[in-house]
PDB file of C-alpha atoms in Angstrom:
ATOM      1  CA  MET A   2       3.171  -4.352  -0.272  1.00 68.00           C
ATOM      2  CA  LEU A   3       1.774  -4.411  -4.065  1.00 81.00           C
ATOM      3  CA  SER A   4       4.687  -6.940  -4.868  1.00 87.00           C
ATOM      4  CA  PRO A   5       5.173 -10.449  -4.293  1.00 89.00           C
ATOM      5  CA  ARG A   6       8.497 -11.627  -2.181  1.00 89.00           C
ATOM      6  CA  THR A   7      10.340 -13.263  -5.583  1.00 94.00           C
ATOM      7  CA  TYR A   8       9.983 -10.092  -7.467  1.00 93.00           C
ATOM      8  CA  ASN A   9      11.208  -7.972  -4.142  1.00 91.00           C
ATOM      9  CA  ALA A  10      14.291 -10.390  -3.777  1.00 91.00           C
ATOM     10  CA  LYS A  11      15.121 -10.564  -7.335  1.00 94.00           C
ATOM     11  CA  ALA A  12      14.545  -6.201  -7.765  1.00 94.00           C
ATOM     12  CA  GLY A  13      15.836  -5.271  -4.562  1.00 92.00           C
ATOM     13  CA  LEU A  14      12.845  -2.875  -4.710  1.00 94.00           C
ATOM     14  CA  ALA A  15       8.897  -3.505  -3.740  1.00 92.00           C
ATOM     15  CA  LEU A  16       5.965  -1.637  -4.717  1.00 91.00           C
ATOM     16  CA  VAL A  17       4.068  -0.402  -2.112  1.00 90.00           C
ATOM     17  CA  TRP A  18       1.347   1.923  -1.577  1.00 88.00           C
ATOM     18  CA  PRO A  19       2.098   4.704   1.198  1.00 88.00           C
ATOM     19  CA  ILE A  20       0.447   5.414   4.602  1.00 89.00           C
ATOM     20  CA  THR A  21      -0.365   8.452   6.207  1.00 91.00           C
ATOM     21  CA  ASN A  22      -1.538   9.746   9.038  1.00 92.00           C
ATOM     22  CA  GLN A  23      -2.854  12.740   7.076  1.00 92.00           C
ATOM     23  CA  ALA A  24      -6.465  11.718   6.704  1.00 92.00           C
ATOM     24  CA  ASN A  25      -8.147  14.363   4.206  1.00 93.00           C
ATOM     25  CA  GLY A  26     -10.950  12.898   2.684  1.00 93.00           C
ATOM     26  CA  TYR A  27      -9.344  12.265  -0.345  1.00 92.00           C
ATOM     27  CA  PRO A  28     -11.327   9.454  -2.879  1.00 93.00           C
ATOM     28  CA  PHE A  29      -8.459   7.612  -2.987  1.00 94.00           C
ATOM     29  CA  GLU A  30      -7.685   7.080   0.886  1.00 95.00           C
ATOM     30  CA  VAL A  31      -8.307   3.772   2.301  1.00 94.00           C
ATOM     31  CA  ALA A  32      -8.767   3.582   6.155  1.00 92.00           C
ATOM     32  CA  VAL A  33      -5.989   1.362   8.035  1.00 88.00           C
ATOM     33  CA  THR A  34      -6.807   0.525  11.357  1.00 79.00           C
ATOM     34  CA  ALA A  35      -4.372  -0.530  13.903  1.00 71.00           C
ATOM     35  CA  ALA A  36      -5.568  -3.941  13.527  1.00 65.00           C
ATOM     36  CA  GLN A  37      -3.082  -3.891  10.657  1.00 70.00           C
ATOM     37  CA  GLY A  38      -0.377  -2.604  12.498  1.00 74.00           C
ATOM     38  CA  ALA A  39      -0.516   0.881  11.065  1.00 81.00           C
ATOM     39  CA  THR A  40      -3.548   3.247  11.828  1.00 85.00           C
ATOM     40  CA  GLY A  41      -4.053   6.388   9.020  1.00 91.00           C
ATOM     41  CA  VAL A  42      -5.041   5.774   5.075  1.00 93.00           C
ATOM     42  CA  ILE A  43      -3.447   4.131   2.515  1.00 92.00           C
ATOM     43  CA  LEU A  44      -3.340   6.470  -0.684  1.00 93.00           C
ATOM     44  CA  ALA A  45      -4.387   4.156  -3.245  1.00 93.00           C
ATOM     45  CA  ASP A  46      -2.968   6.219  -6.651  1.00 93.00           C
ATOM     46  CA  HIS A  47       0.298   6.685  -5.101  1.00 93.00           C
ATOM     47  CA  VAL A  48       1.491   3.414  -5.829  1.00 91.00           C
ATOM     48  CA  LYS A  49       5.522   3.583  -4.940  1.00 92.00           C
ATOM     49  CA  SER A  50       8.889   1.676  -5.716  1.00 94.00           C
ATOM     50  CA  VAL A  51      10.735   1.813  -3.041  1.00 93.00           C
ATOM     51  CA  ASP A  52      14.571   0.099  -2.559  1.00 94.00           C
ATOM     52  CA  TRP A  53      13.323  -1.585   1.163  1.00 88.00           C
ATOM     53  CA  LYS A  54      17.106  -2.746   1.583  1.00 87.00           C
ATOM     54  CA  ALA A  55      18.140   0.567   1.568  1.00 91.00           C
ATOM     55  CA  ARG A  56      14.961   2.005   3.364  1.00 88.00           C
ATOM     56  CA  ARG A  57      15.632  -1.063   5.827  1.00 87.00           C
ATOM     57  CA  ALA A  58      11.645  -1.452   5.297  1.00 81.00           C
ATOM     58  CA  GLU A  59       9.680  -3.665   8.004  1.00 79.00           C
ATOM     59  CA  LYS A  60       6.693  -5.243   8.012  1.00 77.00           C
ATOM     60  CA  LEU A  61       3.977  -3.373   9.945  1.00 76.00           C
ATOM     61  CA  GLY A  62       1.454  -5.832   9.294  1.00 78.00           C
ATOM     62  CA  ARG A  63      -1.039  -7.690   7.048  1.00 79.00           C
ATOM     63  CA  CYS A  64      -4.216  -6.103   4.787  1.00 82.00           C
ATOM     64  CA  THR A  65      -7.187  -7.984   5.343  1.00 84.00           C
ATOM     65  CA  VAL A  66      -8.863  -8.872   1.352  1.00 87.00           C
ATOM     66  CA  GLU A  67     -11.229  -6.578   2.005  1.00 89.00           C
ATOM     67  CA  MET A  68      -8.880  -3.638   2.137  1.00 88.00           C
ATOM     68  CA  ILE A  69      -6.619  -4.962  -0.834  1.00 88.00           C
ATOM     69  CA  GLY A  70     -10.749  -4.967  -2.486  1.00 92.00           C
ATOM     70  CA  GLU A  71     -10.924  -1.260  -1.493  1.00 93.00           C
ATOM     71  CA  VAL A  72      -7.771  -0.105  -2.535  1.00 91.00           C
ATOM     72  CA  ARG A  73      -8.087  -2.024  -6.223  1.00 90.00           C
ATOM     73  CA  ALA A  74     -11.505  -0.492  -6.647  1.00 94.00           C
ATOM     74  CA  ARG A  75     -10.530   2.837  -6.019  1.00 93.00           C
ATOM     75  CA  LEU A  76      -7.194   2.450  -8.099  1.00 89.00           C
ATOM     76  CA  ALA A  77      -8.629   0.352 -11.179  1.00 92.00           C
ATOM     77  CA  PRO A  78     -10.712   3.657 -12.653  1.00 92.00           C
ATOM     78  CA  LEU A  79      -7.024   5.369 -13.358  1.00 90.00           C
ATOM     79  CA  LEU A  80      -5.844   2.148 -15.063  1.00 90.00           C
ATOM     80  CA  GLY A  81      -8.899   2.079 -17.553  1.00 88.00           C
ATOM     81  CA  TYR A  82     -10.283  -1.328 -15.597  1.00 82.00           C
TER      82      TYR A  82
END
């Protein structure tokens, strides 16, 4: 999740980066390993707002600081940073 718990609780929504198992070498993919609780790639440019309660979302794991930095670095040019 991108958004903090306080936002998620008040809004009933969460901002997330989707994870897919279909790695294609896309420049915005960031690898996720089993150590983070999932496998595949984060799609850094596919930020989504989801109703986490309706989807019954569950926490799979935790991203490392390095992984979040890599995702942000790939997303930054799209946001003009």
